[in-house]
């Protein structure tokens, strides 16, 4: 009996020694082999070895961790989720494998598979274990932004920025939030911080350009879009369109047209920026006096966006003008010839020009007079405008105030184009007459409506 007990004890001792040798010598060697296979991206071989070892050591945390990593690499996300949750349930961790690490892996899987709600839960768990986990705070913020919760997102981004102020992502995302909510100056401050952390951050430069445009600071906007363009990145064409828009606002119409032409070739006709850029390209050619190009651009816009009422409206305004050579020739006169021709028109109609003011290259105001048959001298105020537009009531109100200041007895507003419907109602009880492009054509031919 004693011999049997001794034999059993001997067997148990030998077994224990074998297990100790397995754990201390054989298993570490296999673990190193698994690591090497994974480094060499031989995930299937690694997985076969891991599964064999798990048959003997089913609760080994490190083996389960390796198993989850091979499942992730092979795209077997559901199996990986199960394995990672098994590790969490076992509640046995080491220095390398801790709850925060497991939750991060789960969050990555959920994000990758579009399960953002579950990912959010995992990120919150990470922060619970590691409140100063920079990436977890950023990822929570990103997920909150996806669900439109910008206020909460800001809190996490500010916390992340406090944890590590050298990173570009928190200030950049805060800048985007401020930009979307219309707080452009705050957005600019955040974008500058992002650029300080990463001077090559193309997105921050682009955001700065957009914000400066919103603040009507087209000079600064121009500078930042030029920087974006110089990087030759994915936003180069968009930047060229914005450079063109800035140059237009700065009165450099020829340069604006060049940039707009180049940039618009590289962006989709479906984008709002394409519509905006094409409209400004047409306006640029208007100021460059290339009416043929204007018509061509309007037709291209309407071919892609037939419901664009603003462009269709502009095309309607210009239709008579496009088909009238005399009006086009008058429109195309340069500054000096424009003034001389206007002067000749009224002198030919026997007017005395008391004064003539050059308001812009497209508009002239005159104070003129002539002796009526009753020997009475009548003073008239003429505002001649060749800006391609439908004249609004607001424009008439401004000019009528000038007319009253001139003490003229009657005023005429002349446009090469036409007036809004409300304009005729506005002048009904005022000493102000309206002359559109069709009537002005008659004046060019010698007709006297004055």
PDB file of C-alpha atoms in Angstrom, residues 124-345:
ATOM      1  CA  UNK A 124     -15.442  55.240 -22.665  1.00  0.00           C
ATOM      2  CA  UNK A 125     -14.134  52.061 -20.986  1.00  0.00           C
ATOM      3  CA  UNK A 126     -10.564  52.949 -21.990  1.00  0.00           C
ATOM      4  CA  UNK A 127     -10.943  56.418 -20.459  1.00  0.00           C
ATOM      5  CA  UNK A 128     -12.344  54.823 -17.301  1.00  0.00           C
ATOM      6  CA  UNK A 129      -9.097  52.854 -16.909  1.00  0.00           C
ATOM      7  CA  UNK A 130      -6.815  55.545 -18.331  1.00  0.00           C
ATOM      8  CA  UNK A 131      -8.351  59.062 -18.084  1.00  0.00           C
ATOM      9  CA  UNK A 132      -5.236  60.573 -19.669  1.00  0.00           C
ATOM     10  CA  UNK A 133      -5.284  58.270 -22.684  1.00  0.00           C
ATOM     11  CA  UNK A 134      -4.805  60.815 -25.470  1.00  0.00           C
ATOM     12  CA  UNK A 135      -6.014  58.671 -28.366  1.00  0.00           C
ATOM     13  CA  UNK A 136      -9.099  57.426 -26.514  1.00  0.00           C
ATOM     14  CA  UNK A 137     -10.209  61.004 -25.828  1.00  0.00           C
ATOM     15  CA  UNK A 138      -9.665  61.923 -29.488  1.00  0.00           C
ATOM     16  CA  UNK A 139     -11.553  58.849 -30.693  1.00  0.00           C
ATOM     17  CA  UNK A 140     -14.504  59.523 -28.380  1.00  0.00           C
ATOM     18  CA  UNK A 141     -14.605  63.068 -29.785  1.00  0.00           C
ATOM     19  CA  UNK A 142     -14.545  61.784 -33.374  1.00  0.00           C
ATOM     20  CA  UNK A 143     -17.429  59.411 -32.710  1.00  0.00           C
ATOM     21  CA  UNK A 144     -19.403  62.179 -31.004  1.00  0.00           C
ATOM     22  CA  UNK A 145     -18.825  64.352 -34.076  1.00  0.00           C
ATOM     23  CA  UNK A 146     -20.188  61.592 -36.314  1.00  0.00           C
ATOM     24  CA  UNK A 147     -23.413  61.670 -34.302  1.00  0.00           C
ATOM     25  CA  UNK A 148     -23.557  65.485 -34.360  1.00  0.00           C
ATOM     26  CA  UNK A 149     -22.777  65.999 -30.653  1.00  0.00           C
ATOM     27  CA  UNK A 150     -20.300  68.827 -31.156  1.00  0.00           C
ATOM     28  CA  UNK A 151     -20.566  70.223 -27.618  1.00  0.00           C
ATOM     29  CA  UNK A 152     -19.493  66.969 -25.953  1.00  0.00           C
ATOM     30  CA  UNK A 153     -16.884  66.413 -28.664  1.00  0.00           C
ATOM     31  CA  UNK A 154     -15.283  69.763 -27.809  1.00  0.00           C
ATOM     32  CA  UNK A 155     -14.862  68.723 -24.164  1.00  0.00           C
ATOM     33  CA  UNK A 156     -12.961  65.555 -25.090  1.00  0.00           C
ATOM     34  CA  UNK A 157     -10.834  67.374 -27.673  1.00  0.00           C
ATOM     35  CA  UNK A 158      -9.898  70.055 -25.155  1.00  0.00           C
ATOM     36  CA  UNK A 159      -8.974  67.318 -22.664  1.00  0.00           C
ATOM     37  CA  UNK A 160      -6.859  65.561 -25.315  1.00  0.00           C
ATOM     38  CA  UNK A 161      -5.156  68.865 -26.173  1.00  0.00           C
ATOM     39  CA  UNK A 162      -4.390  69.378 -22.483  1.00  0.00           C
ATOM     40  CA  UNK A 163      -2.942  65.835 -22.251  1.00  0.00           C
ATOM     41  CA  UNK A 164      -0.637  66.437 -25.226  1.00  0.00           C
ATOM     42  CA  UNK A 165      -0.508  69.944 -26.628  1.00  0.00           C
ATOM     43  CA  UNK A 166       1.981  68.989 -29.340  1.00  0.00           C
ATOM     44  CA  UNK A 167      -0.480  66.921 -31.387  1.00  0.00           C
ATOM     45  CA  UNK A 168      -2.203  68.380 -34.453  1.00  0.00           C
ATOM     46  CA  UNK A 169      -5.530  66.530 -34.348  1.00  0.00           C
ATOM     47  CA  UNK A 170      -7.307  68.149 -31.326  1.00  0.00           C
ATOM     48  CA  UNK A 171      -6.767  71.801 -32.356  1.00  0.00           C
ATOM     49  CA  UNK A 172      -7.545  70.981 -35.986  1.00  0.00           C
ATOM     50  CA  UNK A 173     -10.843  69.262 -35.109  1.00  0.00           C
ATOM     51  CA  UNK A 174     -11.727  72.087 -32.712  1.00  0.00           C
ATOM     52  CA  UNK A 175     -11.079  74.490 -35.581  1.00  0.00           C
ATOM     53  CA  UNK A 176     -13.447  72.520 -37.800  1.00  0.00           C
ATOM     54  CA  UNK A 177     -16.168  72.633 -35.125  1.00  0.00           C
ATOM     55  CA  UNK A 178     -15.788  76.402 -34.700  1.00  0.00           C
ATOM     56  CA  UNK A 179     -15.856  76.879 -38.470  1.00  0.00           C
ATOM     57  CA  UNK A 180     -19.071  74.867 -38.857  1.00  0.00           C
ATOM     58  CA  UNK A 181     -20.768  76.850 -36.080  1.00  0.00           C
ATOM     59  CA  UNK A 182     -19.742  80.154 -37.679  1.00  0.00           C
ATOM     60  CA  UNK A 183     -17.216  81.135 -34.987  1.00  0.00           C
ATOM     61  CA  UNK A 184     -14.553  81.907 -37.556  1.00  0.00           C
ATOM     62  CA  UNK A 185     -12.092  83.840 -35.383  1.00  0.00           C
ATOM     63  CA  UNK A 186     -11.947  81.025 -32.828  1.00  0.00           C
ATOM     64  CA  UNK A 187     -11.572  78.550 -35.694  1.00  0.00           C
ATOM     65  CA  UNK A 188      -8.633  80.578 -37.009  1.00  0.00           C
ATOM     66  CA  UNK A 189      -6.936  80.474 -33.589  1.00  0.00           C
ATOM     67  CA  UNK A 190      -7.269  76.667 -33.423  1.00  0.00           C
ATOM     68  CA  UNK A 191      -6.072  76.226 -37.007  1.00  0.00           C
ATOM     69  CA  UNK A 192      -2.979  78.304 -36.243  1.00  0.00           C
ATOM     70  CA  UNK A 193      -2.275  76.044 -33.240  1.00  0.00           C
ATOM     71  CA  UNK A 194      -2.622  73.006 -35.503  1.00  0.00           C
ATOM     72  CA  UNK A 195      -0.141  74.568 -37.954  1.00  0.00           C
ATOM     73  CA  UNK A 196       2.256  75.332 -35.124  1.00  0.00           C
ATOM     74  CA  UNK A 197       2.198  71.619 -34.227  1.00  0.00           C
ATOM     75  CA  UNK A 198       2.464  70.542 -37.872  1.00  0.00           C
ATOM     76  CA  UNK A 199       3.501  73.301 -40.329  1.00  0.00           C
ATOM     77  CA  UNK A 200       2.619  71.032 -43.269  1.00  0.00           C
ATOM     78  CA  UNK A 201      -1.004  70.447 -42.189  1.00  0.00           C
ATOM     79  CA  UNK A 202      -2.775  71.070 -45.505  1.00  0.00           C
ATOM     80  CA  UNK A 203      -6.257  70.773 -43.972  1.00  0.00           C
ATOM     81  CA  UNK A 204      -5.526  73.536 -41.439  1.00  0.00           C
ATOM     82  CA  UNK A 205      -4.255  75.877 -44.196  1.00  0.00           C
ATOM     83  CA  UNK A 206      -7.374  75.139 -46.230  1.00  0.00           C
ATOM     84  CA  UNK A 207      -9.603  75.790 -43.210  1.00  0.00           C
ATOM     85  CA  UNK A 208      -7.851  79.106 -42.575  1.00  0.00           C
ATOM     86  CA  UNK A 209      -8.471  80.140 -46.172  1.00  0.00           C
ATOM     87  CA  UNK A 210     -12.174  79.296 -45.898  1.00  0.00           C
ATOM     88  CA  UNK A 211     -12.530  81.189 -42.590  1.00  0.00           C
ATOM     89  CA  UNK A 212     -10.818  84.304 -43.947  1.00  0.00           C
ATOM     90  CA  UNK A 213     -13.191  84.256 -46.929  1.00  0.00           C
ATOM     91  CA  UNK A 214     -16.141  84.186 -44.516  1.00  0.00           C
ATOM     92  CA  UNK A 215     -14.633  87.213 -42.754  1.00  0.00           C
ATOM     93  CA  UNK A 216     -14.202  89.000 -46.129  1.00  0.00           C
ATOM     94  CA  UNK A 217     -10.441  89.013 -45.599  1.00  0.00           C
ATOM     95  CA  UNK A 218      -9.630  87.873 -49.119  1.00  0.00           C
ATOM     96  CA  UNK A 219      -5.991  88.920 -48.941  1.00  0.00           C
ATOM     97  CA  UNK A 220      -5.204  86.492 -46.089  1.00  0.00           C
ATOM     98  CA  UNK A 221      -7.435  83.832 -47.649  1.00  0.00           C
ATOM     99  CA  UNK A 222      -5.472  84.183 -50.897  1.00  0.00           C
ATOM    100  CA  UNK A 223      -2.165  83.652 -49.052  1.00  0.00           C
ATOM    101  CA  UNK A 224      -3.295  80.425 -47.381  1.00  0.00           C
ATOM    102  CA  UNK A 225      -4.847  78.949 -50.509  1.00  0.00           C
ATOM    103  CA  UNK A 226      -1.574  79.679 -52.328  1.00  0.00           C
ATOM    104  CA  UNK A 227       0.224  77.632 -49.649  1.00  0.00           C
ATOM    105  CA  UNK A 228      -2.253  74.766 -50.110  1.00  0.00           C
ATOM    106  CA  UNK A 229      -1.684  74.891 -53.861  1.00  0.00           C
ATOM    107  CA  UNK A 230       2.102  74.800 -53.418  1.00  0.00           C
ATOM    108  CA  UNK A 231       1.850  71.475 -51.531  1.00  0.00           C
ATOM    109  CA  UNK A 232       0.446  69.773 -54.664  1.00  0.00           C
ATOM    110  CA  UNK A 233      -1.814  67.637 -52.472  1.00  0.00           C
ATOM    111  CA  UNK A 234      -5.374  66.463 -52.920  1.00  0.00           C
ATOM    112  CA  UNK A 235      -6.777  69.962 -52.407  1.00  0.00           C
ATOM    113  CA  UNK A 236      -4.715  71.702 -55.099  1.00  0.00           C
ATOM    114  CA  UNK A 237      -7.577  72.175 -57.582  1.00  0.00           C
ATOM    115  CA  UNK A 238     -10.021  73.357 -54.920  1.00  0.00           C
ATOM    116  CA  UNK A 239      -7.376  75.797 -53.712  1.00  0.00           C
ATOM    117  CA  UNK A 240      -6.972  77.173 -57.245  1.00  0.00           C
ATOM    118  CA  UNK A 241     -10.713  77.826 -57.435  1.00  0.00           C
ATOM    119  CA  UNK A 242     -10.595  79.648 -54.096  1.00  0.00           C
ATOM    120  CA  UNK A 243      -7.546  81.648 -55.233  1.00  0.00           C
ATOM    121  CA  UNK A 244      -9.615  82.715 -58.242  1.00  0.00           C
ATOM    122  CA  UNK A 245     -12.529  83.722 -55.986  1.00  0.00           C
ATOM    123  CA  UNK A 246     -10.167  85.784 -53.818  1.00  0.00           C
ATOM    124  CA  UNK A 247      -8.569  87.495 -56.809  1.00  0.00           C
ATOM    125  CA  UNK A 248     -12.036  88.367 -58.116  1.00  0.00           C
ATOM    126  CA  UNK A 249     -12.884  90.032 -54.801  1.00  0.00           C
ATOM    127  CA  UNK A 250      -9.548  91.858 -54.939  1.00  0.00           C
ATOM    128  CA  UNK A 251     -10.476  93.233 -58.375  1.00  0.00           C
ATOM    129  CA  UNK A 252      -7.896  91.189 -60.323  1.00  0.00           C
ATOM    130  CA  UNK A 253     -10.333  89.768 -62.843  1.00  0.00           C
ATOM    131  CA  UNK A 254      -7.924  88.525 -65.496  1.00  0.00           C
ATOM    132  CA  UNK A 255      -5.822  86.591 -62.956  1.00  0.00           C
ATOM    133  CA  UNK A 256      -9.013  85.316 -61.313  1.00  0.00           C
ATOM    134  CA  UNK A 257     -10.187  83.890 -64.628  1.00  0.00           C
ATOM    135  CA  UNK A 258      -6.870  82.058 -65.134  1.00  0.00           C
ATOM    136  CA  UNK A 259      -6.963  80.361 -61.734  1.00  0.00           C
ATOM    137  CA  UNK A 260     -10.665  79.541 -62.003  1.00  0.00           C
ATOM    138  CA  UNK A 261     -10.223  77.999 -65.455  1.00  0.00           C
ATOM    139  CA  UNK A 262      -7.398  75.759 -64.186  1.00  0.00           C
ATOM    140  CA  UNK A 263      -8.983  74.783 -60.880  1.00  0.00           C
ATOM    141  CA  UNK A 264     -12.470  74.062 -62.211  1.00  0.00           C
ATOM    142  CA  UNK A 265     -11.096  71.457 -64.624  1.00  0.00           C
ATOM    143  CA  UNK A 266     -10.126  69.299 -61.658  1.00  0.00           C
ATOM    144  CA  UNK A 267     -13.313  69.290 -59.570  1.00  0.00           C
ATOM    145  CA  UNK A 268     -16.696  67.634 -59.996  1.00  0.00           C
ATOM    146  CA  UNK A 269     -19.578  69.545 -61.577  1.00  0.00           C
ATOM    147  CA  UNK A 270     -21.751  68.214 -58.735  1.00  0.00           C
ATOM    148  CA  UNK A 271     -19.911  70.201 -56.056  1.00  0.00           C
ATOM    149  CA  UNK A 272     -21.304  73.571 -54.863  1.00  0.00           C
ATOM    150  CA  UNK A 273     -17.783  74.976 -55.311  1.00  0.00           C
ATOM    151  CA  UNK A 274     -17.992  74.199 -59.041  1.00  0.00           C
ATOM    152  CA  UNK A 275     -21.216  76.202 -59.326  1.00  0.00           C
ATOM    153  CA  UNK A 276     -19.767  79.103 -57.353  1.00  0.00           C
ATOM    154  CA  UNK A 277     -16.504  79.024 -59.279  1.00  0.00           C
ATOM    155  CA  UNK A 278     -18.215  78.922 -62.683  1.00  0.00           C
ATOM    156  CA  UNK A 279     -20.488  81.844 -61.773  1.00  0.00           C
ATOM    157  CA  UNK A 280     -17.475  83.920 -60.715  1.00  0.00           C
ATOM    158  CA  UNK A 281     -15.590  82.840 -63.836  1.00  0.00           C
ATOM    159  CA  UNK A 282     -18.455  84.282 -65.887  1.00  0.00           C
ATOM    160  CA  UNK A 283     -18.346  87.483 -63.814  1.00  0.00           C
ATOM    161  CA  UNK A 284     -14.566  87.678 -64.326  1.00  0.00           C
ATOM    162  CA  UNK A 285     -14.994  87.519 -68.097  1.00  0.00           C
ATOM    163  CA  UNK A 286     -17.696  90.173 -67.839  1.00  0.00           C
ATOM    164  CA  UNK A 287     -15.133  92.509 -66.282  1.00  0.00           C
ATOM    165  CA  UNK A 288     -12.560  91.362 -68.855  1.00  0.00           C
ATOM    166  CA  UNK A 289     -15.193  92.266 -71.496  1.00  0.00           C
ATOM    167  CA  UNK A 290     -15.193  88.801 -73.070  1.00  0.00           C
ATOM    168  CA  UNK A 291     -18.954  88.432 -73.514  1.00  0.00           C
ATOM    169  CA  UNK A 292     -18.633  85.367 -75.741  1.00  0.00           C
ATOM    170  CA  UNK A 293     -16.970  83.491 -72.873  1.00  0.00           C
ATOM    171  CA  UNK A 294     -19.714  84.600 -70.489  1.00  0.00           C
ATOM    172  CA  UNK A 295     -22.419  83.100 -72.655  1.00  0.00           C
ATOM    173  CA  UNK A 296     -20.428  79.869 -73.082  1.00  0.00           C
ATOM    174  CA  UNK A 297     -20.021  79.513 -69.289  1.00  0.00           C
ATOM    175  CA  UNK A 298     -23.720  80.177 -68.595  1.00  0.00           C
ATOM    176  CA  UNK A 299     -24.653  77.460 -71.083  1.00  0.00           C
ATOM    177  CA  UNK A 300     -22.223  75.012 -69.452  1.00  0.00           C
ATOM    178  CA  UNK A 301     -23.617  75.711 -65.976  1.00  0.00           C
ATOM    179  CA  UNK A 302     -27.196  75.230 -67.162  1.00  0.00           C
ATOM    180  CA  UNK A 303     -26.277  72.015 -69.009  1.00  0.00           C
ATOM    181  CA  UNK A 304     -25.114  70.544 -65.688  1.00  0.00           C
ATOM    182  CA  UNK A 305     -27.625  72.306 -63.422  1.00  0.00           C
ATOM    183  CA  UNK A 306     -30.792  73.185 -65.391  1.00  0.00           C
ATOM    184  CA  UNK A 307     -32.548  74.321 -62.205  1.00  0.00           C
ATOM    185  CA  UNK A 308     -29.954  77.008 -61.402  1.00  0.00           C
ATOM    186  CA  UNK A 309     -32.446  79.880 -61.406  1.00  0.00           C
ATOM    187  CA  UNK A 310     -29.854  82.591 -60.736  1.00  0.00           C
ATOM    188  CA  UNK A 311     -27.788  81.737 -63.822  1.00  0.00           C
ATOM    189  CA  UNK A 312     -30.884  81.249 -65.971  1.00  0.00           C
ATOM    190  CA  UNK A 313     -32.032  84.670 -64.778  1.00  0.00           C
ATOM    191  CA  UNK A 314     -28.673  86.223 -65.704  1.00  0.00           C
ATOM    192  CA  UNK A 315     -28.719  84.566 -69.105  1.00  0.00           C
ATOM    193  CA  UNK A 316     -32.210  85.964 -69.719  1.00  0.00           C
ATOM    194  CA  UNK A 317     -31.024  89.455 -68.806  1.00  0.00           C
ATOM    195  CA  UNK A 318     -28.141  89.202 -71.226  1.00  0.00           C
ATOM    196  CA  UNK A 319     -30.007  87.529 -74.102  1.00  0.00           C
ATOM    197  CA  UNK A 320     -30.931  90.748 -75.937  1.00  0.00           C
ATOM    198  CA  UNK A 321     -27.509  92.122 -75.201  1.00  0.00           C
ATOM    199  CA  UNK A 322     -25.730  89.032 -76.591  1.00  0.00           C
ATOM    200  CA  UNK A 323     -27.639  89.431 -79.860  1.00  0.00           C
ATOM    201  CA  UNK A 324     -26.990  93.154 -80.284  1.00  0.00           C
ATOM    202  CA  UNK A 325     -23.626  94.061 -81.819  1.00  0.00           C
ATOM    203  CA  UNK A 326     -23.981  97.805 -81.137  1.00  0.00           C
ATOM    204  CA  UNK A 327     -24.569  97.223 -77.414  1.00  0.00           C
ATOM    205  CA  UNK A 328     -21.641  94.799 -77.227  1.00  0.00           C
ATOM    206  CA  UNK A 329     -19.378  97.306 -78.983  1.00  0.00           C
ATOM    207  CA  UNK A 330     -20.469 100.032 -76.559  1.00  0.00           C
ATOM    208  CA  UNK A 331     -19.893  97.686 -73.619  1.00  0.00           C
ATOM    209  CA  UNK A 332     -16.414  96.798 -74.878  1.00  0.00           C
ATOM    210  CA  UNK A 333     -15.212 100.417 -75.053  1.00  0.00           C
ATOM    211  CA  UNK A 334     -12.251 101.044 -72.748  1.00  0.00           C
ATOM    212  CA  UNK A 335     -12.387 103.765 -70.086  1.00  0.00           C
ATOM    213  CA  UNK A 336     -11.390 106.810 -72.160  1.00  0.00           C
ATOM    214  CA  UNK A 337     -13.419 105.855 -75.230  1.00  0.00           C
ATOM    215  CA  UNK A 338     -16.399 105.070 -72.990  1.00  0.00           C
ATOM    216  CA  UNK A 339     -16.307 108.623 -71.576  1.00  0.00           C
ATOM    217  CA  UNK A 340     -15.784 110.235 -74.987  1.00  0.00           C
ATOM    218  CA  UNK A 341     -18.626 108.254 -76.582  1.00  0.00           C
ATOM    219  CA  UNK A 342     -21.060 109.136 -73.779  1.00  0.00           C
ATOM    220  CA  UNK A 343     -20.113 112.800 -74.128  1.00  0.00           C
ATOM    221  CA  UNK A 344     -20.674 112.691 -77.916  1.00  0.00           C
ATOM    222  CA  UNK A 345     -24.087 111.008 -77.505  1.00  0.00           C
TER     223      UNK A 345
END
